[in-house]
C-alpha cells in the first residue's frame, strides 16, 4: 500500500513529536513530578477512561458549554436580527455595544463568584457574556449583507414581513451566523474551562486544577490532552454543521 | 440618519441614570453607588494599585504579546514557504490551536513556577497560535502571480520578504494578531487569578475575598478600560496599515 507524502508527513510529525518529548524527558532526567514521560501520560489516559469521575466531569463541562452557548445563540441572534433590521435602533446602541464588547469576560469572575458562588450560574454568566457578543455582531453583519439584487427582486414581487425574513434575510445571514456560532462556541468552551479552573465549578477544568495542586502531573497532562481533544471535536462539530447547513451556498459548490 | 451626539449619548446616559436610581436609598450589597465606585477608585486604585499592580500587569501583557508576535510571525513566514515542514507540523499546530488556552496555564506553571517570567511565558505560549497559523495561511495564500513576478525580476531574500511577502500576507497576519490581543488579555488575567500574589487579576480577586465590593468593581472597570483601549489601539493600527487592502477590495467588488 503506497501512501502519499502529504499523508505520511503529518503522521511522521506526530510520532516525531512524541519521540522528541520522550527523549528530552529521559535525557534531561527531569523529575516526573515536573514533566512526565509519554508512557506515564498514556497510562493515566487509560486509567481515566475507566474512571467514572472523569466522564462525569467531562459531562459537566459539556453541560455548561452547551447550555451557555445555546442561550447566547438565541439572545445574540434575536438582538442581532432586531438591530440589523432596524438601523435606527442600532445607532442608539452602537457605542454602548462597542464599549461593553472588549471587556474581557474573565474580569467578571469575582462578580460571578459573589453572585452565584461556585456553581453552574457563575460559569453560565461568564460564557453567555462572552459568546453573546460574537453572535450579535455576526448576525447584524449577516442581516445587513443581503444581496441588493435579491432585495430589489423581493420588493418587486412584494414579498414582505415574515416571508421576506425567512426567504431573503435568513439565507443571506446564515453564513455569517454560522461563523458567529463557530467563534462563539470556541469562546464559550474557553470560558467554561476558565470558570472550572479558577472558580472551581465542577468539570474538566476543576479536575485539572485539583491534579495540579495534588502534584499528579501525569494525570494533569492527560486531562489537558483531553481538553484539547474536546476543543478539536467541538471545532469539527461546528464545521460539519456549517457544511450541512450551507451546502447550497455558492462558495461551497464546485463550478461545473 | 447620521449618528448625532444626542443619539449616541442617549443610551449611556439612560443607563447611568438607571444605575444611580437603583442604588439610591439603603444601597445594594452587590452593586456600589456611582459615587461609591468613584470614591473607591480614588482611594484604593490611585495611585497605589494602579502603579503596583495594574502597570506591571500591562507591561507583562505587552511583553507576552510582543514575544508571541515576533516568534509567531517569524516561524509562520518560514513554515508558509516550506511545504514539507508545514505538513509535518500541521497536526500539532491544529491541536494547539484547538486547545482552550486556559488549560495551558497549569502546564506552563509546572515548568517555570509562579514569577513574572512565567506570566509572560504563559501569555506568549497561549497567544502565539492564532498568529502562527494565520501567518502560515497568509503566506500560503499569496497570489502566485506575485511570486512569479518576484522570481522573474530576481527579487529574493530580505527585499522579497519586506516588499512582497509581508505586505501580501499582512491582512491575514493582522487578523491573527487581533485574535492574539484578546487572548493575551484573557491569559494575563487568568495567570494572575490562578496562582499569583500580585497583579491586576490578583487584586480584584483579593478585593472580592475581603468583600471590598466597590474596590472590586473599580478593578473590573480598570480591566474593562484596558480591554477597550487595547482593542481600540489595535483597530486604529490595523486601519492605518490596511488602507491599501480596503481600497483594493472596494475596487475589486465594484
Short mmCIF file of C-alpha atoms in Angstrom, two decimals:
data_model
loop_
_atom_site.label_atom_id
_atom_site.label_comp_id
_atom_site.label_asym_id
_atom_site.label_seq_id
_atom_site.Cartn_x
_atom_site.Cartn_y
_atom_site.Cartn_z
CA UNK A 1 0.00 0.00 0.00
CA UNK A 2 1.52 3.32 -1.07
CA UNK A 3 0.99 6.44 0.99
CA UNK A 4 1.41 9.90 -0.46
CA UNK A 5 3.84 12.32 1.17
CA UNK A 6 1.01 14.52 2.34
CA UNK A 7 -0.33 11.60 4.33
CA UNK A 8 2.98 10.37 5.68
CA UNK A 9 4.37 13.72 6.80
CA UNK A 10 1.64 14.66 9.31
CA UNK A 11 1.77 11.20 10.84
CA UNK A 12 5.56 11.43 10.99
CA UNK A 13 5.19 14.79 12.67
CA UNK A 14 3.01 13.41 15.44
CA UNK A 15 5.22 10.37 16.00
CA UNK A 16 8.32 12.56 15.87
CA UNK A 17 6.92 14.97 18.45
CA UNK A 18 6.07 12.17 20.86
CA UNK A 19 9.52 10.65 20.40
CA UNK A 20 11.18 14.02 20.93
CA UNK A 21 9.20 14.55 24.11
CA UNK A 22 10.20 11.16 25.50
CA UNK A 23 13.84 11.61 24.52
CA UNK A 24 14.03 15.05 26.13
CA UNK A 25 12.47 13.79 29.33
CA UNK A 26 14.92 10.92 29.58
CA UNK A 27 17.97 12.92 28.56
CA UNK A 28 17.42 15.78 30.96
CA UNK A 29 16.41 13.39 33.69
CA UNK A 30 13.73 15.79 34.80
CA UNK A 31 11.66 14.51 37.66
CA UNK A 32 8.34 13.00 36.70
CA UNK A 33 6.77 15.42 39.15
CA UNK A 34 7.60 18.23 36.80
CA UNK A 35 7.36 16.66 33.39
CA UNK A 36 6.09 13.14 32.88
CA UNK A 37 7.16 10.96 30.01
CA UNK A 38 4.87 9.73 27.27
CA UNK A 39 4.19 6.26 28.76
CA UNK A 40 3.15 7.77 32.10
CA UNK A 41 0.65 10.09 30.43
CA UNK A 42 -0.65 7.27 28.26
CA UNK A 43 -1.18 5.14 31.36
CA UNK A 44 -3.09 7.97 33.00
CA UNK A 45 -5.27 8.37 29.91
CA UNK A 46 -6.10 4.69 30.07
CA UNK A 47 -6.87 4.92 33.77
CA UNK A 48 -9.10 7.96 33.27
CA UNK A 49 -11.10 6.25 30.58
CA UNK A 50 -12.23 3.73 33.17
CA UNK A 51 -12.87 6.38 35.80
CA UNK A 52 -16.48 7.42 36.29
CA UNK A 53 -15.46 10.72 37.91
CA UNK A 54 -13.64 11.72 34.74
CA UNK A 55 -16.64 11.10 32.49
CA UNK A 56 -18.86 12.94 34.95
CA UNK A 57 -16.53 15.94 34.91
CA UNK A 58 -16.48 15.86 31.11
CA UNK A 59 -20.28 15.75 31.04
CA UNK A 60 -20.47 18.73 33.39
CA UNK A 61 -18.13 20.74 31.19
CA UNK A 62 -20.23 19.86 28.16
CA UNK A 63 -23.36 20.89 30.04
CA UNK A 64 -22.03 24.35 30.95
CA UNK A 65 -20.65 24.84 27.47
CA UNK A 66 -23.74 23.81 25.53
CA UNK A 67 -26.24 25.48 27.85
CA UNK A 68 -24.37 28.78 27.86
CA UNK A 69 -23.80 28.60 24.11
CA UNK A 70 -27.48 27.94 23.40
CA UNK A 71 -28.65 30.89 25.50
CA UNK A 72 -26.04 33.17 23.90
CA UNK A 73 -27.07 31.87 20.47
CA UNK A 74 -30.75 32.64 20.95
CA UNK A 75 -30.15 36.04 22.57
CA UNK A 76 -27.44 37.04 20.11
CA UNK A 77 -29.49 36.05 17.08
CA UNK A 78 -32.62 37.75 18.35
CA UNK A 79 -30.95 41.03 19.25
CA UNK A 80 -28.73 40.88 16.19
CA UNK A 81 -31.69 40.45 13.87
CA UNK A 82 -33.53 43.27 15.64
CA UNK A 83 -30.60 45.67 15.45
CA UNK A 84 -29.65 44.64 11.93
CA UNK A 85 -33.14 45.18 10.55
CA UNK A 86 -33.68 48.44 12.42
CA UNK A 87 -30.67 50.66 11.69
CA UNK A 88 -32.13 53.48 13.73
CA UNK A 89 -32.17 51.42 16.87
CA UNK A 90 -28.65 50.28 16.13
CA UNK A 91 -27.44 53.87 16.12
CA UNK A 92 -28.55 54.30 19.71
CA UNK A 93 -26.99 51.08 20.83
CA UNK A 94 -23.78 51.09 18.77
CA UNK A 95 -21.48 52.91 21.15
CA UNK A 96 -22.67 51.00 24.19
CA UNK A 97 -22.04 47.71 22.40
CA UNK A 98 -18.58 48.85 21.28
CA UNK A 99 -17.86 49.83 24.89
CA UNK A 100 -19.04 46.61 26.51
CA UNK A 101 -17.77 44.19 23.88
CA UNK A 102 -14.00 44.41 24.54
CA UNK A 103 -14.44 43.87 28.27
CA UNK A 104 -12.82 40.51 28.93
CA UNK A 105 -15.29 38.08 30.38
CA UNK A 106 -12.66 36.93 32.87
CA UNK A 107 -12.87 40.36 34.50
CA UNK A 108 -16.31 39.35 35.74
CA UNK A 109 -15.04 36.29 37.59
CA UNK A 110 -15.07 37.89 41.05
CA UNK A 111 -18.54 39.28 40.44
CA UNK A 112 -19.77 35.87 39.30
CA UNK A 113 -18.37 34.26 42.43
CA UNK A 114 -20.08 36.87 44.55
CA UNK A 115 -23.45 36.36 42.89
CA UNK A 116 -23.51 32.64 42.15
CA UNK A 117 -20.76 31.05 44.18
CA UNK A 118 -19.02 28.13 42.57
CA UNK A 119 -21.98 26.65 40.79
CA UNK A 120 -23.25 26.45 37.25
CA UNK A 121 -24.56 30.03 37.42
CA UNK A 122 -21.07 31.52 37.57
CA UNK A 123 -19.92 29.56 34.54
CA UNK A 124 -23.07 30.49 32.62
CA UNK A 125 -22.64 34.17 33.44
CA UNK A 126 -19.12 34.23 32.00
CA UNK A 127 -19.94 32.07 28.98
CA UNK A 128 -23.05 33.99 27.98
CA UNK A 129 -21.40 37.39 28.39
CA UNK A 130 -18.55 36.42 26.06
CA UNK A 131 -20.38 34.33 23.47
CA UNK A 132 -23.31 36.74 23.14
CA UNK A 133 -21.20 39.48 21.50
CA UNK A 134 -19.85 37.14 18.82
CA UNK A 135 -23.35 36.05 17.80
CA UNK A 136 -24.71 39.58 17.99
CA UNK A 137 -22.11 41.17 15.75
CA UNK A 138 -22.08 38.41 13.16
CA UNK A 139 -25.88 38.38 12.99
CA UNK A 140 -26.01 42.14 12.49
CA UNK A 141 -23.49 41.86 9.64
CA UNK A 142 -25.37 38.97 8.13
CA UNK A 143 -28.74 40.64 8.23
CA UNK A 144 -27.27 43.77 6.65
CA UNK A 145 -25.42 41.95 3.89
CA UNK A 146 -28.47 40.96 1.88
CA UNK A 147 -27.67 40.90 -1.83
CA UNK A 148 -29.03 44.07 -3.41
CA UNK A 149 -30.38 42.37 -6.48
CA UNK A 150 -32.25 39.82 -4.41
CA UNK A 151 -33.54 42.57 -2.18
CA UNK A 152 -34.88 44.56 -5.11
CA UNK A 153 -36.47 41.46 -6.57
CA UNK A 154 -38.24 40.81 -3.30
CA UNK A 155 -39.60 44.33 -3.36
CA UNK A 156 -40.80 43.90 -6.94
CA UNK A 157 -42.61 40.70 -6.01
CA UNK A 158 -43.95 42.40 -2.86
CA UNK A 159 -42.50 39.81 -0.56
CA UNK A 160 -42.78 41.35 2.89
CA UNK A 161 -42.84 40.58 6.56
CA UNK A 162 -42.15 37.07 7.82
CA UNK A 163 -41.94 35.70 4.31
CA UNK A 164 -39.19 38.12 3.48
CA UNK A 165 -37.43 37.28 6.72
CA UNK A 166 -37.39 33.56 6.06
CA UNK A 167 -36.76 33.53 2.33
CA UNK A 168 -34.46 36.52 1.88
CA UNK A 169 -32.83 37.64 5.07
CA UNK A 170 -32.20 34.29 6.72
CA UNK A 171 -30.36 32.62 3.82
CA UNK A 172 -28.18 35.71 3.38
CA UNK A 173 -27.40 35.90 7.06
CA UNK A 174 -26.82 32.18 7.58
CA UNK A 175 -23.11 32.08 6.60
CA UNK A 176 -22.38 34.95 8.97
CA UNK A 177 -24.43 33.40 11.74
CA UNK A 178 -22.57 30.12 11.40
CA UNK A 179 -19.26 31.98 11.57
CA UNK A 180 -20.63 33.60 14.71
CA UNK A 181 -21.54 30.17 16.03
CA UNK A 182 -18.02 28.90 15.37
CA UNK A 183 -16.43 31.88 17.17
CA UNK A 184 -18.98 31.79 19.99
CA UNK A 185 -18.57 28.05 20.59
CA UNK A 186 -14.80 28.39 20.83
CA UNK A 187 -15.06 31.32 23.25
CA UNK A 188 -17.75 29.50 25.25
CA UNK A 189 -15.51 26.45 25.69
CA UNK A 190 -12.61 28.63 26.77
CA UNK A 191 -14.73 30.35 29.38
CA UNK A 192 -16.37 27.15 30.60
CA UNK A 193 -12.91 25.72 31.30
CA UNK A 194 -11.74 29.02 32.81
CA UNK A 195 -14.66 29.05 35.23
CA UNK A 196 -13.80 25.50 36.26
CA UNK A 197 -10.10 26.22 36.54
CA UNK A 198 -10.34 29.45 38.54
CA UNK A 199 -13.67 29.37 40.33
CA UNK A 200 -13.84 25.64 40.83
CA UNK A 201 -17.11 24.97 39.07
CA UNK A 202 -17.29 21.17 38.73
CA UNK A 203 -15.92 19.93 35.44
CA UNK A 204 -12.81 19.10 33.47
CA UNK A 205 -11.04 22.34 34.39
CA UNK A 206 -11.59 21.74 38.07
CA UNK A 207 -10.07 18.25 37.72
CA UNK A 208 -7.04 19.84 36.07
CA UNK A 209 -6.68 22.32 38.94
CA UNK A 210 -7.03 19.54 41.51
CA UNK A 211 -4.44 17.38 39.75
CA UNK A 212 -2.06 20.32 39.62
CA UNK A 213 -2.47 21.03 43.33
CA UNK A 214 -2.02 17.38 44.25
CA UNK A 215 1.17 17.20 42.17
CA UNK A 216 -0.30 14.46 39.95
CA UNK A 217 1.39 15.83 36.85
CA UNK A 218 0.87 12.81 34.60
CA UNK A 219 -2.84 12.96 35.30
CA UNK A 220 -2.83 16.70 34.73
CA UNK A 221 -1.18 16.27 31.34
CA UNK A 222 -3.66 13.56 30.43
CA UNK A 223 -6.56 15.85 31.38
CA UNK A 224 -5.10 18.76 29.41
CA UNK A 225 -4.81 16.46 26.42
CA UNK A 226 -8.47 15.51 26.84
CA UNK A 227 -9.40 19.18 26.95
CA UNK A 228 -7.53 19.61 23.69
CA UNK A 229 -9.41 16.71 22.13
CA UNK A 230 -12.64 18.31 23.31
CA UNK A 231 -11.65 21.51 21.57
CA UNK A 232 -10.83 19.64 18.35
CA UNK A 233 -14.14 17.74 18.43
CA UNK A 234 -16.10 20.92 19.10
CA UNK A 235 -14.35 22.60 16.18
CA UNK A 236 -15.05 19.69 13.84
CA UNK A 237 -18.66 19.54 15.01
CA UNK A 238 -19.33 23.15 14.16
CA UNK A 239 -17.59 22.83 10.81
CA UNK A 240 -19.71 19.79 10.00
CA UNK A 241 -22.81 21.77 10.90
CA UNK A 242 -21.62 24.58 8.68
CA UNK A 243 -21.08 22.20 5.77
CA UNK A 244 -24.51 20.68 6.15
CA UNK A 245 -26.43 23.91 6.54
CA UNK A 246 -24.51 25.75 3.85
CA UNK A 247 -24.36 23.04 1.20
CA UNK A 248 -26.49 25.22 -1.06
CA UNK A 249 -24.20 28.26 -0.77
CA UNK A 250 -22.28 29.20 -3.96
CA UNK A 251 -18.96 29.34 -2.15
CA UNK A 252 -19.23 25.63 -1.37
CA UNK A 253 -20.29 24.34 -4.72
CA UNK A 254 -17.79 23.37 -7.35
CA UNK A 255 -18.20 25.04 -10.67
CA UNK A 256 -19.48 22.54 -13.17
CA UNK B 1 -29.61 59.22 9.53
CA UNK B 2 -26.29 60.41 10.86
CA UNK B 3 -25.31 59.44 14.34
CA UNK B 4 -25.57 62.73 16.12
CA UNK B 5 -24.14 63.26 19.54
CA UNK B 6 -27.64 63.08 21.00
CA UNK B 7 -28.42 59.61 19.65
CA UNK B 8 -25.02 58.31 20.70
CA UNK B 9 -25.22 59.70 24.23
CA UNK B 10 -28.81 58.78 24.96
CA UNK B 11 -28.48 55.13 25.93
CA UNK B 12 -25.31 55.53 28.05
CA UNK B 13 -26.91 58.44 29.92
CA UNK B 14 -30.07 56.43 30.50
CA UNK B 15 -28.03 53.51 31.83
CA UNK B 16 -26.08 55.77 34.17
CA UNK B 17 -29.31 57.27 35.42
CA UNK B 18 -30.76 53.80 35.95
CA UNK B 19 -27.67 52.76 37.90
CA UNK B 20 -27.87 55.81 40.12
CA UNK B 21 -31.59 55.39 40.69
CA UNK B 22 -31.35 51.71 41.59
CA UNK B 23 -28.60 52.20 44.14
CA UNK B 24 -30.20 55.06 45.99
CA UNK B 25 -31.58 54.53 49.44
CA UNK B 26 -30.18 51.75 51.58
CA UNK B 27 -27.94 50.55 48.82
CA UNK B 28 -27.32 47.15 47.31
CA UNK B 29 -24.55 44.94 48.63
CA UNK B 30 -23.50 43.73 45.22
CA UNK B 31 -23.58 46.99 43.32
CA UNK B 32 -22.00 50.19 44.63
CA UNK B 33 -23.44 53.63 44.01
CA UNK B 34 -21.78 55.70 41.28
CA UNK B 35 -20.29 57.95 43.93
CA UNK B 36 -19.14 54.95 45.98
CA UNK B 37 -17.42 53.45 42.97
CA UNK B 38 -15.69 56.72 42.16
CA UNK B 39 -14.52 57.07 45.76
CA UNK B 40 -13.14 53.52 45.81
CA UNK B 41 -11.35 54.30 42.59
CA UNK B 42 -9.72 57.38 44.06
CA UNK B 43 -8.73 55.97 47.41
CA UNK B 44 -7.63 52.44 46.54
CA UNK B 45 -6.58 52.48 42.96
CA UNK B 46 -4.93 55.85 42.51
CA UNK B 47 -2.03 55.70 42.84
CA UNK B 48 -1.07 52.54 44.73
CA UNK B 49 -2.84 49.74 42.91
CA UNK B 50 -2.52 51.30 39.52
CA UNK B 51 1.23 51.63 39.92
CA UNK B 52 2.00 48.43 41.78
CA UNK B 53 -0.42 46.00 40.24
CA UNK B 54 -2.05 47.34 37.10
CA UNK B 55 1.04 48.79 35.43
CA UNK B 56 3.22 45.66 35.82
CA UNK B 57 0.30 43.59 34.54
CA UNK B 58 0.04 45.73 31.43
CA UNK B 59 3.80 45.55 30.89
CA UNK B 60 3.69 41.75 31.15
CA UNK B 61 0.77 41.68 28.75
CA UNK B 62 2.64 43.75 26.16
CA UNK B 63 5.83 41.73 26.58
CA UNK B 64 3.98 38.44 26.19
CA UNK B 65 2.11 39.70 23.16
CA UNK B 66 5.28 41.08 21.56
CA UNK B 67 7.09 37.80 22.15
CA UNK B 68 4.28 35.77 20.63
CA UNK B 69 4.12 38.20 17.70
CA UNK B 70 7.81 38.05 16.88
CA UNK B 71 8.12 34.28 17.18
CA UNK B 72 4.75 33.63 15.61
CA UNK B 73 5.36 35.77 12.55
CA UNK B 74 8.96 34.62 12.15
CA UNK B 75 8.12 30.94 12.38
CA UNK B 76 4.98 31.43 10.32
CA UNK B 77 6.91 33.05 7.47
CA UNK B 78 9.27 30.08 7.40
CA UNK B 79 6.57 27.43 7.60
CA UNK B 80 4.47 29.22 4.99
CA UNK B 81 7.25 28.84 2.46
CA UNK B 82 8.33 25.34 3.40
CA UNK B 83 5.61 22.91 2.47
CA UNK B 84 7.45 19.91 3.93
CA UNK B 85 7.87 21.34 7.40
CA UNK B 86 4.35 22.69 7.38
CA UNK B 87 2.81 19.31 6.58
CA UNK B 88 4.90 17.64 9.27
CA UNK B 89 3.88 20.13 11.94
CA UNK B 90 0.26 20.55 10.85
CA UNK B 91 -1.43 18.10 13.24
CA UNK B 92 0.44 19.56 16.19
CA UNK B 93 -0.40 23.13 15.20
CA UNK B 94 -4.06 22.34 14.67
CA UNK B 95 -4.20 20.59 18.03
CA UNK B 96 -2.52 23.50 19.82
CA UNK B 97 -4.91 25.89 18.14
CA UNK B 98 -7.92 23.91 19.32
CA UNK B 99 -6.77 23.53 22.94
CA UNK B 100 -8.70 26.02 25.05
CA UNK B 101 -5.91 28.31 26.25
CA UNK B 102 -6.77 28.41 29.98
CA UNK B 103 -5.74 24.78 30.44
CA UNK B 104 -2.23 25.67 29.28
CA UNK B 105 -1.74 27.84 32.37
CA UNK B 106 -1.05 24.99 34.83
CA UNK B 107 1.20 23.30 32.26
CA UNK B 108 3.46 26.31 31.82
CA UNK B 109 3.39 26.95 35.55
CA UNK B 110 4.78 23.46 36.13
CA UNK B 111 7.86 24.30 34.15
CA UNK B 112 8.69 27.74 35.45
CA UNK B 113 6.99 28.49 38.73
CA UNK B 114 4.85 31.47 39.61
CA UNK B 115 7.01 34.51 38.99
CA UNK B 116 6.88 37.34 36.46
CA UNK B 117 8.68 35.41 33.72
CA UNK B 118 6.12 32.65 33.97
CA UNK B 119 3.24 35.02 33.38
CA UNK B 120 4.93 36.47 30.30
CA UNK B 121 5.62 32.91 29.10
CA UNK B 122 2.02 31.88 29.68
CA UNK B 123 0.74 34.85 27.70
CA UNK B 124 3.23 34.23 24.90
CA UNK B 125 2.70 30.47 24.74
CA UNK B 126 -1.07 30.79 24.70
CA UNK B 127 -1.45 33.63 22.24
CA UNK B 128 1.14 32.56 19.66
CA UNK B 129 -1.10 30.03 17.92
CA UNK B 130 -3.53 32.33 16.07
CA UNK B 131 -0.57 34.43 14.88
CA UNK B 132 1.40 31.40 13.74
CA UNK B 133 -1.46 29.75 11.92
CA UNK B 134 -2.73 32.94 10.32
CA UNK B 135 0.78 33.87 9.17
CA UNK B 136 1.19 30.45 7.57
CA UNK B 137 -2.16 30.78 5.84
CA UNK B 138 -1.34 34.32 4.76
CA UNK B 139 1.96 33.32 3.20
CA UNK B 140 0.44 30.30 1.52
CA UNK B 141 -2.36 32.40 0.12
CA UNK B 142 -0.15 34.91 -1.67
CA UNK B 143 -1.16 35.34 -5.28
CA UNK B 144 1.16 33.08 -7.34
CA UNK B 145 1.43 35.89 -9.88
CA UNK B 146 3.26 37.99 -7.29
CA UNK B 147 5.64 35.14 -6.55
CA UNK B 148 6.34 34.55 -10.23
CA UNK B 149 6.89 38.25 -10.84
CA UNK B 150 9.38 38.32 -7.99
CA UNK B 151 11.16 35.32 -9.47
CA UNK B 152 11.35 36.84 -12.94
CA UNK B 153 12.78 40.06 -11.56
CA UNK B 154 15.28 38.20 -9.38
CA UNK B 155 13.89 39.63 -6.18
CA UNK B 156 14.92 37.30 -3.38
CA UNK B 157 15.91 37.22 0.25
CA UNK B 158 15.27 40.19 2.51
CA UNK B 159 13.91 42.63 -0.13
CA UNK B 160 11.43 39.99 -1.20
CA UNK B 161 10.39 39.39 2.38
CA UNK B 162 9.93 43.06 3.14
CA UNK B 163 8.31 44.25 -0.05
CA UNK B 164 6.36 41.27 -1.30
CA UNK B 165 5.77 38.51 1.23
CA UNK B 166 4.98 40.59 4.32
CA UNK B 167 2.67 43.14 2.68
CA UNK B 168 0.81 40.44 0.76
CA UNK B 169 0.28 38.34 3.87
CA UNK B 170 -0.40 41.28 6.19
CA UNK B 171 -4.23 41.17 6.15
CA UNK B 172 -4.12 37.60 7.44
CA UNK B 173 -1.27 38.30 9.85
CA UNK B 174 -3.09 41.26 11.34
CA UNK B 175 -6.24 39.17 11.73
CA UNK B 176 -4.17 36.67 13.72
CA UNK B 177 -2.63 39.45 15.80
CA UNK B 178 -6.09 40.78 16.55
CA UNK B 179 -7.20 37.42 17.95
CA UNK B 180 -3.98 37.25 19.93
CA UNK B 181 -4.54 40.60 21.62
CA UNK B 182 -7.82 39.33 23.07
CA UNK B 183 -6.22 36.02 24.07
CA UNK B 184 -3.27 37.80 25.69
CA UNK B 185 -5.61 39.84 27.85
CA UNK B 186 -7.54 36.75 28.94
CA UNK B 187 -4.32 34.89 29.73
CA UNK B 188 -2.93 37.83 31.67
CA UNK B 189 -5.97 37.85 33.92
CA UNK B 190 -6.15 34.07 34.28
CA UNK B 191 -2.44 33.71 35.09
CA UNK B 192 -2.88 36.28 37.83
CA UNK B 193 -6.04 34.76 39.23
CA UNK B 194 -4.87 31.17 39.15
CA UNK B 195 -1.81 31.20 41.36
CA UNK B 196 -0.25 34.56 41.97
CA UNK B 197 0.48 37.14 44.61
CA UNK B 198 0.46 40.30 42.56
CA UNK B 199 -1.11 41.86 39.53
CA UNK B 200 -4.41 43.27 38.43
CA UNK B 201 -6.30 39.98 38.38
CA UNK B 202 -4.96 39.05 41.79
CA UNK B 203 -6.01 42.43 43.24
CA UNK B 204 -9.57 42.07 42.03
CA UNK B 205 -9.84 38.57 43.48
CA UNK B 206 -8.36 39.79 46.75
CA UNK B 207 -10.92 42.58 47.00
CA UNK B 208 -13.70 40.09 46.32
CA UNK B 209 -12.47 37.73 49.02
CA UNK B 210 -12.34 40.58 51.51
CA UNK B 211 -15.79 41.73 50.40
CA UNK B 212 -14.44 45.16 49.45
CA UNK B 213 -17.10 45.41 46.77
CA UNK B 214 -16.66 48.97 45.46
CA UNK B 215 -12.91 48.39 45.18
CA UNK B 216 -13.58 45.14 43.33
CA UNK B 217 -15.86 46.92 40.88
CA UNK B 218 -13.26 49.64 40.39
CA UNK B 219 -10.79 46.93 39.45
CA UNK B 220 -13.24 45.40 36.99
CA UNK B 221 -13.72 48.83 35.45
CA UNK B 222 -9.94 49.20 35.09
CA UNK B 223 -9.75 45.82 33.35
CA UNK B 224 -12.60 46.78 31.08
CA UNK B 225 -10.88 50.05 30.20
CA UNK B 226 -7.65 48.21 29.39
CA UNK B 227 -9.62 45.93 27.09
CA UNK B 228 -11.26 48.87 25.36
CA UNK B 229 -8.02 50.80 24.95
CA UNK B 230 -6.13 47.77 23.61
CA UNK B 231 -8.87 46.87 21.16
CA UNK B 232 -9.22 50.48 20.03
CA UNK B 233 -5.47 50.97 19.61
CA UNK B 234 -5.13 47.79 17.62
CA UNK B 235 -8.12 48.65 15.44
CA UNK B 236 -6.53 52.03 14.67
CA UNK B 237 -3.19 50.45 13.78
CA UNK B 238 -4.89 47.87 11.62
CA UNK B 239 -6.92 50.60 9.92
CA UNK B 240 -3.79 52.54 9.05
CA UNK B 241 -1.79 49.53 7.89
CA UNK B 242 -4.51 48.05 5.73
CA UNK B 243 -5.72 51.18 3.93
CA UNK B 244 -4.38 49.80 0.68
CA UNK B 245 -6.18 46.50 1.22
CA UNK B 246 -9.57 48.08 1.76
CA UNK B 247 -9.15 50.16 -1.36
CA UNK B 248 -8.17 47.06 -3.34
CA UNK B 249 -11.21 45.14 -2.11
CA UNK B 250 -13.50 48.04 -2.90
CA UNK B 251 -12.35 48.31 -6.50
CA UNK B 252 -12.46 44.55 -6.92
CA UNK B 253 -16.06 44.28 -5.77
CA UNK B 254 -17.46 47.33 -7.53
#
